[in-house]
Coordinates of C-alpha atoms and ligand atoms in Angstrom, one line a residue:
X1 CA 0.0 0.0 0.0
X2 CA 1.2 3.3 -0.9
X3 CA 1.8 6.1 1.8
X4 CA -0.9 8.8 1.2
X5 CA 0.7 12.2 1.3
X6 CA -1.5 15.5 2.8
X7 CA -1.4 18.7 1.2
X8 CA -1.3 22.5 3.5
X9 CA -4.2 24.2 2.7
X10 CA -4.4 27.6 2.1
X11 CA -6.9 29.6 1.0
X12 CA -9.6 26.9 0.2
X13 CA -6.7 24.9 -1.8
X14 CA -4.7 21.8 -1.2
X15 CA -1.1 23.0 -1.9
X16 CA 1.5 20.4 -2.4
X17 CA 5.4 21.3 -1.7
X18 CA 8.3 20.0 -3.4
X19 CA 9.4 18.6 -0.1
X20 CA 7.6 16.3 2.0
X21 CA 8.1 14.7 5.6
X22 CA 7.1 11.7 7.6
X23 CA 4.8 10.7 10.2
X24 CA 5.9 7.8 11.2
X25 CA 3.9 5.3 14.2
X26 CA 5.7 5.3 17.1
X27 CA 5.5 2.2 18.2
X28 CA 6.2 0.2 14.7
X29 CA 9.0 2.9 13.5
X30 CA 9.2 1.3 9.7
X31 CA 5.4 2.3 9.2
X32 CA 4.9 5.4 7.6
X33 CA 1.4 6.7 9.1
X34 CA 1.7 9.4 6.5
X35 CA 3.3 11.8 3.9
X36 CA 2.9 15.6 4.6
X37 CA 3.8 18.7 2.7
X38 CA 6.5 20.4 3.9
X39 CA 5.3 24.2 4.0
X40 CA 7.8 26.8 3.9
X41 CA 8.2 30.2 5.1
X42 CA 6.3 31.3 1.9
X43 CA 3.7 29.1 2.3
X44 CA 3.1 30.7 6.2
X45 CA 3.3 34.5 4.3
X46 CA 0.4 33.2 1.4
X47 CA -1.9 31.8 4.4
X48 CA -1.6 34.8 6.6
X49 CA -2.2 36.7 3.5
X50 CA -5.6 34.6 2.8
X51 CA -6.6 34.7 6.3
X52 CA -6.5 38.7 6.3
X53 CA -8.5 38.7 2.9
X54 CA -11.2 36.4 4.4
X55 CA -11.4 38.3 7.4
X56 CA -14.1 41.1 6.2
X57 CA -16.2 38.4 5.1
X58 CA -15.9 36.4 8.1
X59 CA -16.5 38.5 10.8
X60 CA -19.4 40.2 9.1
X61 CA -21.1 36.8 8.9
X62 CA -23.2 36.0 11.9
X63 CA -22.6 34.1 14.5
X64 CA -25.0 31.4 13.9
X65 CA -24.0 31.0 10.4
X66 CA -20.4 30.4 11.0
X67 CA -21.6 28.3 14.3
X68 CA -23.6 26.4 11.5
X69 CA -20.6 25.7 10.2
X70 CA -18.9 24.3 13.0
X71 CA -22.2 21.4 14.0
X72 CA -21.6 20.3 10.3
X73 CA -17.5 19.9 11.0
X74 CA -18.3 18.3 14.2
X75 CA -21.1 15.9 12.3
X76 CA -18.7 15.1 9.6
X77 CA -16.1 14.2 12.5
X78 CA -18.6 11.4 14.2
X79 CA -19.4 10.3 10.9
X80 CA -15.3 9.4 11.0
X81 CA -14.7 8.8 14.5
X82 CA -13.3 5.0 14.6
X83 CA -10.7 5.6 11.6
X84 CA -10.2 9.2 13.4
X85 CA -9.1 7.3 16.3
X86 CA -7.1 4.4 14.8
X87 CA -5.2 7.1 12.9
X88 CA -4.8 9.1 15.9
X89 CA -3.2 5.9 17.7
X90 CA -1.0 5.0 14.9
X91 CA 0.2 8.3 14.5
X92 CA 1.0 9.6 18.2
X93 CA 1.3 6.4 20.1
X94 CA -1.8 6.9 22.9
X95 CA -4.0 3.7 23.2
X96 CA -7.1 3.2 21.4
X97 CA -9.7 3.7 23.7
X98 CA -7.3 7.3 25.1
X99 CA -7.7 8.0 21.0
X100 CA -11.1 7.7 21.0
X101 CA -11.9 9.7 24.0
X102 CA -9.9 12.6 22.3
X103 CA -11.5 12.6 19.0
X104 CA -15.2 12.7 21.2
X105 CA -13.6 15.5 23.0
X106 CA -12.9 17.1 19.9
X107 CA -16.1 17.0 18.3
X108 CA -17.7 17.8 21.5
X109 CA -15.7 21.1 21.7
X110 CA -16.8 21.8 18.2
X111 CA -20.4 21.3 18.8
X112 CA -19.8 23.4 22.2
X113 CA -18.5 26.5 20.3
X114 CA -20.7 26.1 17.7
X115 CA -23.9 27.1 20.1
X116 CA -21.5 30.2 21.1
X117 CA -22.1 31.2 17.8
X118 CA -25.9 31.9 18.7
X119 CA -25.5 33.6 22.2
X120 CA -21.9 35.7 22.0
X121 CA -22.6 37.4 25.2
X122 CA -21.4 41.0 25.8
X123 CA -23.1 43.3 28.0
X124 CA -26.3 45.8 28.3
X125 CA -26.3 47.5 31.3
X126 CA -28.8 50.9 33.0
X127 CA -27.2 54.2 32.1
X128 CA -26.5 57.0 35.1
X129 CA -27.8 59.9 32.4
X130 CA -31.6 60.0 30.7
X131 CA -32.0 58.6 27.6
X132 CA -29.0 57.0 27.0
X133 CA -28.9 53.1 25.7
X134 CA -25.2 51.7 26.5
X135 CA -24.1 48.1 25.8
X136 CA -20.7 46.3 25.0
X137 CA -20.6 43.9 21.7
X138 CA -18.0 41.5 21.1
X139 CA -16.0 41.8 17.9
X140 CA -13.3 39.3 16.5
X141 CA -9.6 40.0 16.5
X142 CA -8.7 38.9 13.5
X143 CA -6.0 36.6 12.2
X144 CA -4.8 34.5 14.7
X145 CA -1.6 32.0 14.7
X146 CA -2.3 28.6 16.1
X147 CA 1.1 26.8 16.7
X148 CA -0.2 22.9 18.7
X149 CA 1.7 20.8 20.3
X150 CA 1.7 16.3 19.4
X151 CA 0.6 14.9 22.7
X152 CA -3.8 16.4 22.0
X153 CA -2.5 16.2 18.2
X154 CA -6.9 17.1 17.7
X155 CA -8.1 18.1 21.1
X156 CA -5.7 20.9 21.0
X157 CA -5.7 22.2 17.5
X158 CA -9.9 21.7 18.2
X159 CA -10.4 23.7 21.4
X160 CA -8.1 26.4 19.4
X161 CA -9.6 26.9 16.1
X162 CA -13.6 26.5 17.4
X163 CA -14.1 29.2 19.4
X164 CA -11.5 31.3 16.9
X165 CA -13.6 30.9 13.9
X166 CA -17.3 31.0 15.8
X167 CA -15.7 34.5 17.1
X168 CA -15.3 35.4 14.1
X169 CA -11.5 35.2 13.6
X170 CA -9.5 33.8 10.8
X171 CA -6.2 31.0 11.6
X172 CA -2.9 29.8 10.0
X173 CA -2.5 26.7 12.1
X174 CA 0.7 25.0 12.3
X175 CA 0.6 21.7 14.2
X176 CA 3.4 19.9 15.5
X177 CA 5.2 17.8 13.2
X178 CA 5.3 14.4 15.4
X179 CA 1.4 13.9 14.5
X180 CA -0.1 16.2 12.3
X181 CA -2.4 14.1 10.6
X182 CA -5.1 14.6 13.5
X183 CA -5.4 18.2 13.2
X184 CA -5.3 17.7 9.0
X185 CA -8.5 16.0 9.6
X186 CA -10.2 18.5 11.3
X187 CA -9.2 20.8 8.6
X188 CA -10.7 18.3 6.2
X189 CA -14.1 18.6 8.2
X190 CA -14.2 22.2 7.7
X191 CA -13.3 22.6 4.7
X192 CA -15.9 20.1 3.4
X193 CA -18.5 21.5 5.5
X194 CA -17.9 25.0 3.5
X195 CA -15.8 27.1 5.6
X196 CA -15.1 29.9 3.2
X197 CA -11.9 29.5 1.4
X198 CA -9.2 31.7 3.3
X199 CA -11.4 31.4 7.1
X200 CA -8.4 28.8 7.7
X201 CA -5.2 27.6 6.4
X202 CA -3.4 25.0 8.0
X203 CA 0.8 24.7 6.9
X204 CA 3.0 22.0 8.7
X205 CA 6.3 21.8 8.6
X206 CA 9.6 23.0 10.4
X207 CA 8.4 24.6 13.6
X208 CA 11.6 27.2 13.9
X209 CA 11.3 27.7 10.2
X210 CA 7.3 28.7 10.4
X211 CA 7.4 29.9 13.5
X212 CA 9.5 32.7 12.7
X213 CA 7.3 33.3 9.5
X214 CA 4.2 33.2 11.8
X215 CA 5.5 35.8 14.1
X216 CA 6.5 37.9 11.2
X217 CA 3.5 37.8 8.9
X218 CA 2.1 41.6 9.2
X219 CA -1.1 40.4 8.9
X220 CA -1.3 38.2 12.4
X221 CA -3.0 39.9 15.2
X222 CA -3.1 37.4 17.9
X223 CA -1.3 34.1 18.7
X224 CA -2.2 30.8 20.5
X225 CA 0.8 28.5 21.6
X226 CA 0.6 25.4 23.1
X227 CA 4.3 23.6 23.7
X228 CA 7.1 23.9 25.6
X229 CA 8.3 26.7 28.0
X230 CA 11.6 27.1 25.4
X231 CA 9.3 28.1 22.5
X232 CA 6.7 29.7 24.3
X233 CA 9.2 31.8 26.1
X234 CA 10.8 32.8 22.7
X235 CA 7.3 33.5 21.0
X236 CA 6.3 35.4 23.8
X237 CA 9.6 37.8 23.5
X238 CA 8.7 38.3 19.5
X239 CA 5.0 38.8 20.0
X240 CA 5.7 41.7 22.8
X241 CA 7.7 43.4 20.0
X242 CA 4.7 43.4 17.5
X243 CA 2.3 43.8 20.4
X244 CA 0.2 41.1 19.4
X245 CA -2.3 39.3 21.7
X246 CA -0.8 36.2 22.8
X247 CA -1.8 33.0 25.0
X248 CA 0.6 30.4 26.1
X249 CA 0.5 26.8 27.5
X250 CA 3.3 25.3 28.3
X251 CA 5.0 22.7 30.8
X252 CA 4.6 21.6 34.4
X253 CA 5.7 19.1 37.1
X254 CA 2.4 18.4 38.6
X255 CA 2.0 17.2 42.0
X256 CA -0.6 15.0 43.9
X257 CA -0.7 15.2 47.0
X258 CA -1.9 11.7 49.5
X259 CA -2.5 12.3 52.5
X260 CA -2.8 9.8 55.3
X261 CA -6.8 10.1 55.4
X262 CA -7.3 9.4 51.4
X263 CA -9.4 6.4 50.3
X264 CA -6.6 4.4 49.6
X265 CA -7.0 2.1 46.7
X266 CA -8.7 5.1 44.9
X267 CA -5.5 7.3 45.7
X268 CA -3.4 4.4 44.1
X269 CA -5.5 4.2 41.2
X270 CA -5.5 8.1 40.5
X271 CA -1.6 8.5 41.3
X272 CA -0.6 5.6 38.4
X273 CA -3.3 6.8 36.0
X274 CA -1.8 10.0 36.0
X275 CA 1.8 9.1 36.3
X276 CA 1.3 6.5 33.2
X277 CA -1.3 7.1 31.6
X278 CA -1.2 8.7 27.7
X279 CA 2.8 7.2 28.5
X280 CA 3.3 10.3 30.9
X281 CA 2.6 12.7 27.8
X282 CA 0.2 14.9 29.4
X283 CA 0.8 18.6 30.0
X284 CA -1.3 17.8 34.0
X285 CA 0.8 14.4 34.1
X286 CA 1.6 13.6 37.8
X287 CA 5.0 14.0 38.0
X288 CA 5.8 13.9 41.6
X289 CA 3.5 12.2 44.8
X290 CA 3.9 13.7 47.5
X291 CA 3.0 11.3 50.3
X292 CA 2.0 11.9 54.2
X293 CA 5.2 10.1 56.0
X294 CA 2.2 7.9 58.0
X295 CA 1.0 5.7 54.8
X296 CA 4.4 6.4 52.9
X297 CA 5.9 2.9 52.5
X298 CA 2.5 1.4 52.0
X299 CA 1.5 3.4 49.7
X300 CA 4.7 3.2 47.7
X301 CA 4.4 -0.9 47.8
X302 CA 0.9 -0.6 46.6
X303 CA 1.8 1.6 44.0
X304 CA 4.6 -0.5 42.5
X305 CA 2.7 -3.2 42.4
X306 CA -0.2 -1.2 40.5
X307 CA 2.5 -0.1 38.2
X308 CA 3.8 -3.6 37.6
X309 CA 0.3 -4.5 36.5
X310 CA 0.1 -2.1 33.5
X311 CA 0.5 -3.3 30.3
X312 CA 3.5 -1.7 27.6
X313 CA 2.7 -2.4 24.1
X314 CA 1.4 -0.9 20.6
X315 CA -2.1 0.8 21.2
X316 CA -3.8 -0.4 18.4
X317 CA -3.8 -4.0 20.6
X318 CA -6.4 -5.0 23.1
X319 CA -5.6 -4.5 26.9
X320 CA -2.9 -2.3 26.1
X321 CA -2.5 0.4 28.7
X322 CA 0.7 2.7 28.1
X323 CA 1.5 3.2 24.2
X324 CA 5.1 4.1 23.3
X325 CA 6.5 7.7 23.6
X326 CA 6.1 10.0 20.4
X327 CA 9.7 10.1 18.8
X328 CA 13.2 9.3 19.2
X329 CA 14.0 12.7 20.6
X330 CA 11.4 12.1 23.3
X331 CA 12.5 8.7 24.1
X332 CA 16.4 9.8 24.0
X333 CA 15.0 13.0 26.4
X334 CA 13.0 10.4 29.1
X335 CA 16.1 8.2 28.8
X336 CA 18.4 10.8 30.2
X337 CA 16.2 12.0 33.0
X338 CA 16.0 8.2 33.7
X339 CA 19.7 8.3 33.9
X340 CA 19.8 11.6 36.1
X341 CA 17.5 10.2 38.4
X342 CA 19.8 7.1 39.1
X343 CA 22.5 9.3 40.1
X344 CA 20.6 11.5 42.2
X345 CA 18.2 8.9 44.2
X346 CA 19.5 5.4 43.2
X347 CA 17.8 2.4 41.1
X348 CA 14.0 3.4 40.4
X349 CA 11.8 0.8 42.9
X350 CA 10.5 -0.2 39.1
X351 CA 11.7 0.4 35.4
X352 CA 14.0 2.1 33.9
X353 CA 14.3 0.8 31.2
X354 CA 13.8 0.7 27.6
X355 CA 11.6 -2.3 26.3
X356 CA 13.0 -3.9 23.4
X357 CA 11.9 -7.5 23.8
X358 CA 8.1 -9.3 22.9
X359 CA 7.8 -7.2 19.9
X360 CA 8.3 -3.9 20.7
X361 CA 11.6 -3.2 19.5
X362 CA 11.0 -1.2 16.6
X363 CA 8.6 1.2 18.9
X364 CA 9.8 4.1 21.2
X365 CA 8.7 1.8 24.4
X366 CA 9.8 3.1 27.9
X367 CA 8.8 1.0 31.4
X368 CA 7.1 3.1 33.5
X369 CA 9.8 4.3 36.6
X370 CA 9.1 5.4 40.5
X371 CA 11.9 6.3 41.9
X372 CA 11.0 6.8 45.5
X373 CA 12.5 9.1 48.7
X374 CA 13.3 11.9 46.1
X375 CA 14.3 15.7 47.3
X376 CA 12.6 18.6 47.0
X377 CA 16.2 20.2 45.0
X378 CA 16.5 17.0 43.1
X379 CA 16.8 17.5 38.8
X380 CA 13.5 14.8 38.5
X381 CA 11.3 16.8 40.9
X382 CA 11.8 20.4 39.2
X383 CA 12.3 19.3 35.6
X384 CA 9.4 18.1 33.4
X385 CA 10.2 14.7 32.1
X386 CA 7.0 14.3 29.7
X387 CA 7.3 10.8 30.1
X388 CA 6.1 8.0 32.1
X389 CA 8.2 8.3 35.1
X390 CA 7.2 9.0 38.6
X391 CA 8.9 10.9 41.7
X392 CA 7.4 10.1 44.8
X393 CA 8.0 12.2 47.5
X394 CA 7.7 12.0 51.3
X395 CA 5.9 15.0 53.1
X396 CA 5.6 15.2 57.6
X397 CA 1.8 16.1 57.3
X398 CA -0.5 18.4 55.1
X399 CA 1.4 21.7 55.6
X400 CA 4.7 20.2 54.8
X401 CA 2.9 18.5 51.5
X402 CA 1.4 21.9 50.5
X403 CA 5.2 23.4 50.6
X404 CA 6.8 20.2 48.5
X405 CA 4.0 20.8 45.7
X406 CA 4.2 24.7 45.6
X407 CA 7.9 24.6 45.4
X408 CA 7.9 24.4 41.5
X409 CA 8.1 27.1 38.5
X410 CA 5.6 25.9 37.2
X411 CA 1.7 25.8 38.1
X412 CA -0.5 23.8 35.6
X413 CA -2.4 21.1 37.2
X414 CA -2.3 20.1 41.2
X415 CA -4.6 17.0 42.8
X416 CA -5.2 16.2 46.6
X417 CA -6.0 12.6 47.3
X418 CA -8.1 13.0 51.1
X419 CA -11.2 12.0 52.9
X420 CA -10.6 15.6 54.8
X421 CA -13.1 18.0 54.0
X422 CA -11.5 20.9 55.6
X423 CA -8.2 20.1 54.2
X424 CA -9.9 20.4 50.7
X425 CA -11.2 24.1 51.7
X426 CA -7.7 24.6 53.0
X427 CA -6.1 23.1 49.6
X428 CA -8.2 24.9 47.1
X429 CA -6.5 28.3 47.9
X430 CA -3.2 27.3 48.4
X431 CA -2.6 25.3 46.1
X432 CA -0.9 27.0 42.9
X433 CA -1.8 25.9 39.7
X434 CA -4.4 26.9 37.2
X435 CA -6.6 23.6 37.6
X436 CA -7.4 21.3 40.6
X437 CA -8.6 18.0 40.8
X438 CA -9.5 16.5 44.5
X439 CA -9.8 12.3 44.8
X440 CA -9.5 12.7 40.9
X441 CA -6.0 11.8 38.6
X442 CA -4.3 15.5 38.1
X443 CA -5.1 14.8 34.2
X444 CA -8.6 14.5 32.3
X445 CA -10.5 17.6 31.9
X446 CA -13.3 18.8 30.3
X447 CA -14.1 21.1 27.7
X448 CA -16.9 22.9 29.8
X449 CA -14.7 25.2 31.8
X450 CA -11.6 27.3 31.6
X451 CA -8.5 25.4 31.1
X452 CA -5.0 26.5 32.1
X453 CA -2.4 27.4 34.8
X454 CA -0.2 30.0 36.7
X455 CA 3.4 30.7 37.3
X456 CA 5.9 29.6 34.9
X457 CA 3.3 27.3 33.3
X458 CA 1.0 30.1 31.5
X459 CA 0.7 33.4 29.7
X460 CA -3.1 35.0 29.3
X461 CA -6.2 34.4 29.0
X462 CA -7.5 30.8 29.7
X463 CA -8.4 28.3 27.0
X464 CA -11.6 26.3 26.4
X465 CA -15.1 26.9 28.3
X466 CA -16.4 30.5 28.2
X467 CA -12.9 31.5 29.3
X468 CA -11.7 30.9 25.4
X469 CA -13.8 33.3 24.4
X470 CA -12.1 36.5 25.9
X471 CA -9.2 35.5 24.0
X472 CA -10.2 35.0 20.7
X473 CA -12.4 38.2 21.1
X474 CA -12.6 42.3 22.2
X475 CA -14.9 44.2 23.4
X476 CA -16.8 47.5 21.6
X477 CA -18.5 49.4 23.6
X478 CA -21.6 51.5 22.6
X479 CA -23.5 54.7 23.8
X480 CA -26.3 55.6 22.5
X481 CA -28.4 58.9 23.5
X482 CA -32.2 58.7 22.0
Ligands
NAP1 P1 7.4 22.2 21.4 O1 8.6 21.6 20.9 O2 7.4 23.5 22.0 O3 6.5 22.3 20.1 C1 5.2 22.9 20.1 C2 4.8 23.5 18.7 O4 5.7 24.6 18.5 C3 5.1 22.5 17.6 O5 4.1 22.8 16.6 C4 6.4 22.9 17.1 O6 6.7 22.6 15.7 C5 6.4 24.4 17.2 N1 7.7 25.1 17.2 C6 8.9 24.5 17.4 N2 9.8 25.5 17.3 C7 9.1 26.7 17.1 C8 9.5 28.0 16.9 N3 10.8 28.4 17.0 N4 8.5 28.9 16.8 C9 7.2 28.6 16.7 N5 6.8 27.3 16.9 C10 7.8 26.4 17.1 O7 6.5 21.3 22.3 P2 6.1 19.8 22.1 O8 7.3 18.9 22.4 O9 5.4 19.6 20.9 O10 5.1 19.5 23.3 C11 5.4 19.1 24.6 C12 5.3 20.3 25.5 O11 4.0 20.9 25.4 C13 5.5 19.9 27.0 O12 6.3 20.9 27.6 C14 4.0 20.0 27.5 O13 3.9 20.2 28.9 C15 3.5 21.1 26.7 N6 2.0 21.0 26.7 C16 1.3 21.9 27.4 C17 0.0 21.9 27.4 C18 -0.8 22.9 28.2 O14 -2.0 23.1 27.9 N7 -0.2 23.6 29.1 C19 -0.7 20.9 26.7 C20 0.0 20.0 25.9 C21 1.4 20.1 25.9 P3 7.5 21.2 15.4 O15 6.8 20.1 15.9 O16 7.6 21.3 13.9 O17 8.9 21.4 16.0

């Protein structure tokens, strides 16, 4: 069978380049998921160009109509949802049933933006003088750069580019080059369901290459990262110097906290689930448990031999419950913190290791690693790892526990594990990071409310919810004397 190769669309047209790239499955590395086009720096100028020419139209349409829009992407996206899915597993590594709960999230966060299209709430309020009518409308930005990241290679690019177009906005997205295929689809969608050629352009390729061109394309206005601290950090320094609007979600090292009172097998379950689960590549990942010293070594033996339970292996197979990590440079990156951590705490209590026996040697396959009694000033409890390895940490009682997982940069996700009501009350405050979970895994959120953290780990306005839509739009505000 021939590898299919994807085209960059811009405005309304399926552009191929004289270069192409591969997206190759992780976990067989000689199968080549798919061909894409390899846009250029030109090809990022032409779609910002298109974007600004579609803009009149766009925004002038109303906000039903391009909601209308969005129901028929979503619709065309269930239509496709198992082969969505498989592709999605072949292409980024997560298991098959993790795939198909993204591409559901996907096309719920399309059908949720769509109805935003009908209600786009601003304000009316009562005037102090007589006769005067005052209101604020909300009115698009205009083009806005998309840059996604490969670990919610649809989820992302999806809760980006719906409540950007039902705002009225129009996008160059540039996904990440590990799995691109998912976000091509969703591009598909739309452009089948009649998006009007130039309302979106999608170009993948080189992300310093494009990303430069992004930043410099006169037309942009606003800009949506999703990635890692290094390029966030850069885009944000560019972005100031155009003073465009700009959002940012980057990396974390996400603590949960157990404490002695938790439900126990429950506080097990949620710590390895979000430790291992989607192979440690989530951006709310646990990356360190921080355990009350009074269940410490029984929790850590209970954990280990949770752990031990999971299954490695490709996710297309049945049972499978940790895929492989998404590329070599991933795998070389989770190998090396593997390798710190051995110098700085001793032997992990389990892993370590690659896994290049019972099939899976061709695949980017990593055991999933505890290494226990680790310090607070330790490289594997500041650094994110992105991978499936696990720093458990031991804490003298609540307050000591609330100090351990506060003592980061970064502040994306944080989880409690208690049976304590008043310790919740007392955690919710204190805790810093953008989204709490309590007797929950840190990871697995919903596209209902606002998504995104504090400190080191976030820049601007939140994503998803009706929090997405203060980015994506401004305010004009009316008085009117009758
Ligand atoms: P990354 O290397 O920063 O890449 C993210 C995106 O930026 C990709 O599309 C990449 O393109 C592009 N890029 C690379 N260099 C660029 C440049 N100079 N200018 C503009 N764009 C550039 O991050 P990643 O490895 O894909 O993702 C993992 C990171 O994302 C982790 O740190 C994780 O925590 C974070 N993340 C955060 C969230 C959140 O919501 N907070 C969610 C998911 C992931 P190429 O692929 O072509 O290099």
């Amino acid at each position: 069978m021939t590898t299919p190769t994807f085209a960059n669309y811009i405005n309304g047209e399926w552009h191929e380049s004289a270069q192409t790239f591969e997206d190759r499955n992780p976990a067989k590395t000689d199968e080549v998921v798919a061909q894409f086009s390899k846009g250029t720096a030109q090809d990022i100028a032409n779609a910002a160009d298109a974007a600004a020419c579609a803009f009149p139209a766009w925004s002038a349409t109303a906000g039903p109509a391009r909601g209308a829009i969005l129901y028929k992407a979503a619709d065309l996206l269930d239509r496709r949802f198992e082969s969505l899915a498989a592709e999605m597993t072949r292409e980024e590594g997560k298991t098959l049933p993790e795939a198909k709960g993204e591409v559901r999230r996907s096309i719920n966060i399309f059908r949720y933006f769509a109805g935003e299209g009908a209600r786009m709430p601003g304000f009316i309020v009562p005037s102090e003088r007589d006769r005067v009518h005052m209101f604020a409308i909300r009115k698009p930005i205009g083009v806005a750069g998309l840059v996604t990241p490969w670990n919610f290679p649809s989820a992302i690019p999806a809760w980006k580019l719906a409540p950007a177009l039902v705002c009225g906005n129009t996008v160059v997205l540039k996904p990440a080059s590990a799995a691109p295929l998912s976000s091509w689809r969703i591009v598909e969608a739309l452009h089948e369901a009649g998006i009007p050629r130039g309302v979106v352009n999608f170009v993948a390729g080189s992300g310093s290459e494009l990303g430069s061109a992004l930043i410099a394309a006169k037309p942009l206005k606003a800009i949506s990262f999703t990635g890692s601290c290094q390029i966030g950090n850069w885009l944000h320094a560019e972005a100031s110097q155009r003073r465009l609007r700009i959002q940012l979600e980057m990396g974390g090292k996400n603590p949960t906290i157990v404490l002695a009172d938790a439900e126990f097998n429950s506080a097990v379950e949620n710590v390895a689930n979000a430790a291992f689960f989607s192979t440690g590549q989530k951006c709310t990942a646990t990356g360190r448990a921080i355990v009350e010293d009074a269940i410490y070594d029984k929790f850590l033996t209970a954990l280990i031999e949770r752990t031990r339970k999971l299954k490695v292996g490709d996710g297309m197979q049945p049972g499978i419950d940790i895929g492989p990590l998404v590329d070599q440079n991933q795998l070389d990156t989770v190998l090396r913190y593997i390798e710190i951590g051995k110098k700085e705490v001793g032997a992990p209590k389990i892993g370590g290791n690659r896994i290049t026996t019972g099939g899976l040697e061709k695949g980017y396959f990593v055991e999933p690693t505890i290494f226990a009694d680790v310090e607070e000033s330790m490289t594997i409890a500041r650094e994110e790892i992105f991978g499936p390895v696990l720093a458990v940490m031991r804490a003298k009682n609540f307050d000591d526990a609330m100090r351990i997982a506060n003592n980061t940069a970064f502040g994306l996700s944080s989880s409690i594990q208690t049976t304590n009501l008043s310790r919740v009350f007392e955690y919710i405050p204190r805790a810093e990071a953008g989204l709490l979970t309590i007797n929950l895994p840190s990871a697995g959120v919903e596209y209902q409310l606002p998504f995104g953290g504090t400190k080191d780990s976030s820049f601007g306005p939140k994503e998803q919810g009706p929090a997405a839509m203060e980015f994506y739009s401004d305010y004009k505000t009316v008085y009117l004397k009758y």
